[in-house]
Amino acid sequence: MPHSETWLRVLPAGLYCEPGGFYVDPVRPVDRAIITHAHSDHARPGHGAVLASAETLALMDQRMGEGRAGVSQQALGYGERITLGEVGVWIEPAGHVLGSSQVAMEWRGSRVVVSGDYKREADPTCRPFVPIPCDVFVTEATFALPVFRHPPAEDEVAKLLASVALFPERTHVVGAYALGKAQRVIALLRQAGWEQPIYVHGATEAVCRVYERLGIGMGELRPATVAAKGEMQGGIVVAPPSAVADRWARRFADPVSCMASGWMQVRQRARMKGVELPLVISDHADWDGLNATLDEVAAPEVWVTHGREEALIHEAAKRGIRGRALRLIGYGDEDEEAA
Ligand SMILES: [Zn+2]
Ligand SMILES: [Zn+2]
């Protein structure tokens, strides 16, 4: 069996599968790319042929403009196997945002799985992560420190609703990344029984409409920009974190600044951003989620793309798993980038 390093290489454009002739989430324009999900650090414009889930392609079109996601696009269903060059390829859900996928590759009996970004908690807006046993697991490590343990998102949304009940004169303005986090927060609010209209920023609304078109209900949404100040008293607004920090949020009646992010576990960050009500809601696996995943996929070797790789590699080594830091340049965390 060939060692994975001989057929999967880190090139300046990103992770390249040589016998397959394609990149996964390249950071520069390439001839053939497989895209794990539509966040801008993974899905970039200007590629030739692009393969991704239908949902990811739809979200890429929305974010980049029709046709800019690739000269040609091919949608892959979860579990649907294809052959690229000499390599068998399929995707499985990553549980990160709608359409997010892990990419599984097989060549001469060796199997590598690239996770993309992922989380293990349930999310009403996307399919749950499917562990795929493999020889090499390529993982993210955004929250790979033992201090990062994310509480159930339902509990955080319950905190938000308790605060809304406590301050009926004020408007709760929730900073949530426009793709994924915002829709998850809205869906969680609906699950918790919040049936009133939710007011949304234009950037958030555009993505919500794609989610709805793809079958993920959001309930009644109203543009926060046209609703009257009085109407939004006692209500909930969802907007990108940058808008919440900005003049944009001053239009609301005595706003309560909230932020939905895994980083809200770090109290200084919340304080620095002037966040009154931090909501620890993450679309990335926490420390336990990352380690449980390494055990479930049972790969003897793990490659870490970006994040806190040292801690994860050290922890994996204790269980006999070989670790390798790929130090891929160009990936970040969408919440961090937004905040
Ligand atoms: Zn992402
Ligand atoms: Zn990412």
Short mmCIF file of C-alpha atoms and ligand atoms in Angstrom, two decimals:
data_model
loop_
_atom_site.label_atom_id
_atom_site.label_comp_id
_atom_site.label_asym_id
_atom_site.label_seq_id
_atom_site.Cartn_x
_atom_site.Cartn_y
_atom_site.Cartn_z
CA MET A 1 0.00 0.00 0.00
CA PRO A 2 1.52 3.37 -0.99
CA HIS A 3 2.06 5.79 1.84
CA SER A 4 -0.35 8.71 1.61
CA GLU A 5 2.47 11.24 1.48
CA THR A 6 3.45 9.84 -1.90
CA TRP A 7 0.11 10.60 -3.53
CA LEU A 8 -1.33 13.49 -1.52
CA ARG A 9 0.94 16.50 -1.46
CA VAL A 10 0.92 19.97 -0.01
CA LEU A 11 1.57 22.41 -2.86
CA PRO A 12 1.33 26.21 -2.81
CA ALA A 13 -2.24 26.00 -4.14
CA GLY A 14 -3.20 23.51 -1.41
CA LEU A 15 -3.67 19.78 -0.88
CA TYR A 16 -3.14 18.00 -4.21
CA CYS A 17 -4.13 14.44 -5.06
CA GLU A 18 -1.64 13.52 -7.77
CA PRO A 19 -3.08 10.29 -9.23
CA GLY A 20 -6.50 11.95 -9.22
CA GLY A 21 -5.36 15.25 -10.72
CA PHE A 22 -7.39 17.40 -8.32
CA TYR A 23 -7.04 19.67 -5.29
CA VAL A 24 -9.23 19.78 -2.19
CA ASP A 25 -10.21 23.34 -1.16
CA PRO A 26 -7.35 25.00 -3.06
CA VAL A 27 -6.49 28.55 -2.06
CA ARG A 28 -5.47 29.52 -5.61
CA PRO A 29 -7.31 28.96 -8.91
CA VAL A 30 -6.70 25.40 -10.22
CA ASP A 31 -7.94 23.21 -13.08
CA ARG A 32 -9.87 20.76 -10.93
CA ALA A 33 -11.07 21.25 -7.37
CA ILE A 34 -13.25 19.44 -4.87
CA ILE A 35 -14.77 21.92 -2.42
CA THR A 36 -15.77 20.80 1.08
CA HIS A 37 -18.07 23.74 1.87
CA ALA A 38 -18.96 27.27 0.82
CA HIS A 39 -17.07 29.33 3.46
CA SER A 40 -14.79 31.75 1.67
CA ASP A 41 -11.50 30.32 2.95
CA HIS A 42 -12.35 26.91 1.43
CA ALA A 43 -14.43 27.91 -1.59
CA ARG A 44 -12.60 30.40 -3.76
CA PRO A 45 -13.48 31.69 -7.21
CA GLY A 46 -11.67 31.06 -10.48
CA HIS A 47 -11.34 27.27 -10.70
CA GLY A 48 -11.88 25.21 -13.85
CA ALA A 49 -13.90 22.13 -12.92
CA VAL A 50 -15.51 22.18 -9.48
CA LEU A 51 -16.98 19.19 -7.66
CA ALA A 52 -19.04 19.66 -4.50
CA SER A 53 -22.40 18.86 -2.97
CA ALA A 54 -25.36 20.52 -4.72
CA GLU A 55 -25.93 22.66 -1.60
CA THR A 56 -22.32 23.87 -1.57
CA LEU A 57 -22.53 24.76 -5.28
CA ALA A 58 -25.76 26.71 -4.67
CA LEU A 59 -24.20 28.61 -1.76
CA MET A 60 -21.04 29.31 -3.78
CA ASP A 61 -23.19 30.77 -6.55
CA GLN A 62 -24.97 32.99 -4.03
CA ARG A 63 -21.73 34.24 -2.50
CA MET A 64 -19.62 34.65 -5.62
CA GLY A 65 -22.20 35.28 -8.28
CA GLU A 66 -23.54 32.80 -10.80
CA GLY A 67 -20.82 30.95 -12.74
CA ARG A 68 -17.85 32.32 -10.79
CA ALA A 69 -17.61 29.18 -8.66
CA GLY A 70 -16.05 27.27 -11.58
CA VAL A 71 -16.11 27.03 -15.36
CA SER A 72 -17.88 23.72 -14.98
CA GLN A 73 -19.64 22.43 -11.88
CA GLN A 74 -20.59 18.91 -10.92
CA ALA A 75 -22.80 18.11 -7.97
CA LEU A 76 -21.99 15.00 -5.96
CA GLY A 77 -24.55 13.29 -3.74
CA TYR A 78 -23.44 11.98 -0.33
CA GLY A 79 -22.10 8.45 -0.72
CA GLU A 80 -22.06 8.62 -4.52
CA ARG A 81 -18.76 7.17 -5.77
CA ILE A 82 -16.90 8.49 -8.78
CA THR A 83 -13.44 7.94 -10.23
CA LEU A 84 -11.09 10.84 -10.94
CA GLY A 85 -7.93 9.73 -12.74
CA GLU A 86 -6.96 6.61 -10.80
CA VAL A 87 -8.66 7.64 -7.58
CA GLY A 88 -12.03 6.61 -6.18
CA VAL A 89 -13.77 9.61 -4.60
CA TRP A 90 -16.93 10.18 -2.59
CA ILE A 91 -18.23 12.66 -0.04
CA GLU A 92 -20.03 12.29 3.29
CA PRO A 93 -21.62 14.94 5.55
CA ALA A 94 -19.32 16.98 7.81
CA GLY A 95 -22.04 18.54 10.01
CA HIS A 96 -20.46 22.01 9.76
CA VAL A 97 -22.92 24.02 7.60
CA LEU A 98 -25.49 23.11 4.95
CA GLY A 99 -23.79 21.10 2.19
CA SER A 100 -20.52 20.67 4.10
CA SER A 101 -18.73 17.49 3.12
CA GLN A 102 -15.77 15.34 3.94
CA VAL A 103 -13.87 14.08 0.93
CA ALA A 104 -12.89 10.39 0.92
CA MET A 105 -10.22 9.23 -1.54
CA GLU A 106 -8.95 5.75 -2.33
CA TRP A 107 -5.90 4.83 -4.33
CA ARG A 108 -4.30 1.38 -4.49
CA GLY A 109 -5.88 0.25 -1.25
CA SER A 110 -4.99 3.37 0.73
CA ARG A 111 -7.78 5.61 1.99
CA VAL A 112 -7.50 9.25 3.02
CA VAL A 113 -10.38 11.35 4.34
CA VAL A 114 -10.24 15.15 4.33
CA SER A 115 -12.71 16.43 6.92
CA GLY A 116 -12.91 20.07 5.89
CA ASP A 117 -14.40 21.98 8.83
CA TYR A 118 -16.69 19.84 10.97
CA LYS A 119 -18.57 19.52 14.24
CA ARG A 120 -20.17 16.63 16.08
CA GLU A 121 -23.14 18.37 17.72
CA ALA A 122 -26.58 18.11 16.15
CA ASP A 123 -27.51 21.01 13.88
CA PRO A 124 -31.07 21.38 12.54
CA THR A 125 -29.73 22.97 9.34
CA CYS A 126 -27.40 20.23 8.10
CA ARG A 127 -26.77 16.50 8.03
CA PRO A 128 -24.67 15.07 10.89
CA PHE A 129 -21.00 14.16 10.52
CA VAL A 130 -20.42 10.59 9.33
CA PRO A 131 -17.19 8.98 10.61
CA ILE A 132 -15.35 7.19 7.79
CA PRO A 133 -12.68 4.67 8.84
CA CYS A 134 -9.45 5.51 7.00
CA ASP A 135 -5.65 5.24 6.90
CA VAL A 136 -5.06 8.98 7.13
CA PHE A 137 -7.56 11.46 8.55
CA VAL A 138 -6.98 15.07 7.56
CA THR A 139 -8.56 17.23 10.24
CA GLU A 140 -9.03 20.85 11.21
CA ALA A 141 -8.01 21.92 14.74
CA THR A 142 -9.70 25.29 15.24
CA PHE A 143 -10.67 24.56 18.87
CA ALA A 144 -8.01 21.94 19.65
CA LEU A 145 -7.21 22.92 23.22
CA PRO A 146 -8.55 21.16 26.34
CA VAL A 147 -10.13 24.45 27.50
CA PHE A 148 -12.52 24.41 24.56
CA ARG A 149 -15.64 22.48 25.51
CA HIS A 150 -18.77 23.79 23.86
CA PRO A 151 -22.01 23.68 25.84
CA PRO A 152 -25.18 22.42 24.10
CA ALA A 153 -26.28 25.13 21.63
CA GLU A 154 -29.87 24.69 22.86
CA ASP A 155 -28.79 25.93 26.31
CA GLU A 156 -27.21 29.04 24.79
CA VAL A 157 -30.36 29.81 22.82
CA ALA A 158 -32.39 29.33 26.01
CA LYS A 159 -30.17 32.01 27.61
CA LEU A 160 -30.97 34.34 24.75
CA LEU A 161 -34.72 33.78 25.12
CA ALA A 162 -34.50 34.27 28.89
CA SER A 163 -32.79 37.62 28.31
CA VAL A 164 -35.45 38.62 25.75
CA ALA A 165 -38.15 37.85 28.33
CA LEU A 166 -36.26 39.83 30.96
CA PHE A 167 -35.81 42.96 28.80
CA PRO A 168 -39.01 43.38 26.74
CA GLU A 169 -38.14 47.04 25.96
CA ARG A 170 -34.83 46.18 24.34
CA THR A 171 -33.85 44.66 20.98
CA HIS A 172 -31.50 41.67 21.07
CA VAL A 173 -29.01 41.93 18.21
CA VAL A 174 -27.22 38.63 17.62
CA GLY A 175 -23.93 38.65 15.73
CA ALA A 176 -23.73 35.41 13.78
CA TYR A 177 -21.66 34.61 10.72
CA ALA A 178 -23.89 35.04 7.64
CA LEU A 179 -23.39 31.53 6.25
CA GLY A 180 -24.22 28.69 8.60
CA LYS A 181 -24.17 30.21 12.07
CA ALA A 182 -27.03 32.63 11.39
CA GLN A 183 -29.29 29.94 9.96
CA ARG A 184 -28.44 27.57 12.82
CA VAL A 185 -29.32 30.23 15.41
CA ILE A 186 -32.60 30.97 13.63
CA ALA A 187 -33.48 27.26 13.37
CA LEU A 188 -32.63 26.75 17.06
CA LEU A 189 -34.85 29.70 18.00
CA ARG A 190 -37.71 28.10 16.05
CA GLN A 191 -37.07 24.75 17.77
CA ALA A 192 -37.21 26.53 21.12
CA GLY A 193 -40.66 27.85 20.22
CA TRP A 194 -39.84 31.43 19.14
CA GLU A 195 -42.52 32.01 16.51
CA GLN A 196 -42.30 35.79 16.07
CA PRO A 197 -40.69 37.27 12.99
CA ILE A 198 -36.90 37.35 13.19
CA TYR A 199 -35.29 40.50 11.80
CA VAL A 200 -32.26 39.94 9.59
CA HIS A 201 -29.47 41.95 8.00
CA GLY A 202 -29.42 41.91 4.17
CA ALA A 203 -26.31 39.70 3.96
CA THR A 204 -27.89 37.21 6.35
CA GLU A 205 -31.20 37.23 4.52
CA ALA A 206 -29.58 36.43 1.16
CA VAL A 207 -28.09 33.22 2.57
CA CYS A 208 -31.30 32.34 4.45
CA ARG A 209 -33.17 32.44 1.14
CA VAL A 210 -30.79 29.86 -0.33
CA TYR A 211 -31.27 27.63 2.72
CA GLU A 212 -35.04 27.90 2.32
CA ARG A 213 -34.79 27.06 -1.37
CA LEU A 214 -32.80 23.96 -0.34
CA GLY A 215 -35.52 22.89 2.07
CA ILE A 216 -34.36 24.35 5.41
CA GLY A 217 -37.25 26.36 6.85
CA MET A 218 -36.45 29.63 8.65
CA GLY A 219 -39.93 30.80 9.66
CA GLU A 220 -40.89 34.42 9.05
CA LEU A 221 -37.92 36.68 8.38
CA ARG A 222 -38.14 40.45 7.99
CA PRO A 223 -35.46 42.85 6.80
CA ALA A 224 -34.08 44.66 9.86
CA THR A 225 -33.32 47.66 7.68
CA VAL A 226 -36.93 48.51 6.89
CA ALA A 227 -38.69 47.46 10.10
CA ALA A 228 -39.58 50.30 12.44
CA LYS A 229 -37.60 50.67 15.66
CA GLY A 230 -40.72 50.16 17.78
CA GLU A 231 -41.67 47.00 15.94
CA MET A 232 -38.34 45.43 16.86
CA GLN A 233 -38.61 46.23 20.57
CA GLY A 234 -38.62 42.93 22.42
CA GLY A 235 -37.55 41.26 19.20
CA ILE A 236 -34.50 39.45 17.89
CA VAL A 237 -32.22 40.67 15.09
CA VAL A 238 -29.62 38.42 13.45
CA ALA A 239 -26.75 40.11 11.61
CA PRO A 240 -23.08 39.52 10.71
CA PRO A 241 -20.75 40.24 13.66
CA SER A 242 -19.18 43.17 11.82
CA ALA A 243 -22.60 44.86 11.48
CA VAL A 244 -23.37 44.37 15.17
CA ALA A 245 -20.13 46.10 16.12
CA ASP A 246 -20.84 48.88 13.65
CA ARG A 247 -23.05 51.98 13.39
CA TRP A 248 -25.59 49.66 11.74
CA ALA A 249 -26.69 48.34 15.15
CA ARG A 250 -27.37 51.80 16.57
CA ARG A 251 -30.74 51.95 14.82
CA PHE A 252 -32.24 49.56 17.37
CA ALA A 253 -34.01 50.41 20.59
CA ASP A 254 -31.50 50.07 23.45
CA PRO A 255 -29.87 47.04 21.78
CA VAL A 256 -28.48 44.08 23.73
CA SER A 257 -25.34 43.09 21.86
CA CYS A 258 -25.09 39.29 21.57
CA MET A 259 -22.57 37.15 19.70
CA ALA A 260 -22.87 33.50 18.67
CA SER A 261 -19.38 32.05 18.38
CA GLY A 262 -17.20 29.31 19.81
CA TRP A 263 -14.77 32.07 20.79
CA MET A 264 -17.31 33.49 23.22
CA GLN A 265 -16.01 30.90 25.68
CA VAL A 266 -13.02 33.21 26.02
CA ARG A 267 -14.43 35.90 28.28
CA GLN A 268 -11.85 38.55 27.38
CA ARG A 269 -12.86 38.27 23.75
CA ALA A 270 -16.49 38.90 24.56
CA ARG A 271 -15.53 41.86 26.75
CA MET A 272 -13.17 43.27 24.13
CA LYS A 273 -15.91 43.18 21.51
CA GLY A 274 -18.38 44.83 23.85
CA VAL A 275 -20.61 41.77 23.79
CA GLU A 276 -23.19 41.92 26.56
CA LEU A 277 -24.58 38.43 26.05
CA PRO A 278 -22.00 35.92 24.74
CA LEU A 279 -23.50 32.77 23.22
CA VAL A 280 -21.06 29.88 22.94
CA ILE A 281 -22.30 28.35 19.69
CA SER A 282 -19.67 26.82 17.46
CA ASP A 283 -19.79 25.13 14.07
CA HIS A 284 -16.40 23.54 14.76
CA ALA A 285 -15.67 20.46 16.85
CA ASP A 286 -14.46 21.16 20.38
CA TRP A 287 -11.61 19.31 22.12
CA ASP A 288 -13.73 16.30 23.01
CA GLY A 289 -15.35 16.25 19.57
CA LEU A 290 -11.99 16.28 17.80
CA ASN A 291 -10.55 13.52 19.95
CA ALA A 292 -13.68 11.35 19.77
CA THR A 293 -13.55 11.71 16.00
CA LEU A 294 -9.92 10.59 15.83
CA ASP A 295 -10.90 7.48 17.79
CA GLU A 296 -13.95 6.76 15.64
CA VAL A 297 -12.20 7.00 12.27
CA ALA A 298 -9.40 4.88 13.79
CA ALA A 299 -6.76 6.20 11.41
CA PRO A 300 -3.18 5.35 12.44
CA GLU A 301 -2.18 8.76 11.14
CA VAL A 302 -3.73 12.21 11.37
CA TRP A 303 -2.79 15.29 9.39
CA VAL A 304 -3.82 18.66 10.77
CA THR A 305 -4.64 21.41 8.30
CA HIS A 306 -4.99 24.50 10.48
CA GLY A 307 -5.69 25.62 14.04
CA ARG A 308 -4.06 24.51 17.32
CA GLU A 309 -2.24 21.56 15.78
CA GLU A 310 0.40 21.00 18.51
CA ALA A 311 -2.08 20.14 21.26
CA LEU A 312 -4.07 17.76 19.08
CA ILE A 313 -0.99 16.02 17.71
CA HIS A 314 0.39 15.64 21.22
CA GLU A 315 -2.88 14.17 22.51
CA ALA A 316 -3.16 11.81 19.52
CA ALA A 317 0.41 10.58 20.07
CA LYS A 318 -0.56 9.39 23.56
CA ARG A 319 -2.95 6.96 21.84
CA GLY A 320 -0.38 5.81 19.29
CA ILE A 321 -1.70 7.98 16.46
CA ARG A 322 1.00 9.58 14.32
CA GLY A 323 0.41 13.29 13.76
CA ARG A 324 1.60 15.70 11.12
CA ALA A 325 1.02 19.46 10.92
CA LEU A 326 0.35 20.47 7.32
CA ARG A 327 0.33 24.19 8.20
CA LEU A 328 -1.84 24.99 5.20
CA ILE A 329 -1.87 28.70 4.59
CA GLY A 330 -5.07 30.55 3.84
CA TYR A 331 -7.57 28.82 6.10
CA GLY A 332 -9.08 30.58 9.05
CA ASP A 333 -12.13 30.37 11.19
CA GLU A 334 -15.12 32.20 9.79
CA ASP A 335 -16.09 33.60 13.20
CA GLU A 336 -12.61 34.85 13.88
CA GLU A 337 -12.39 36.44 10.47
CA ALA A 338 -15.73 38.14 10.99
CA ALA A 339 -14.97 39.30 14.54
ZN ZN B 1 -16.04 26.62 7.53
ZN ZN B 2 -12.52 26.91 7.62
#
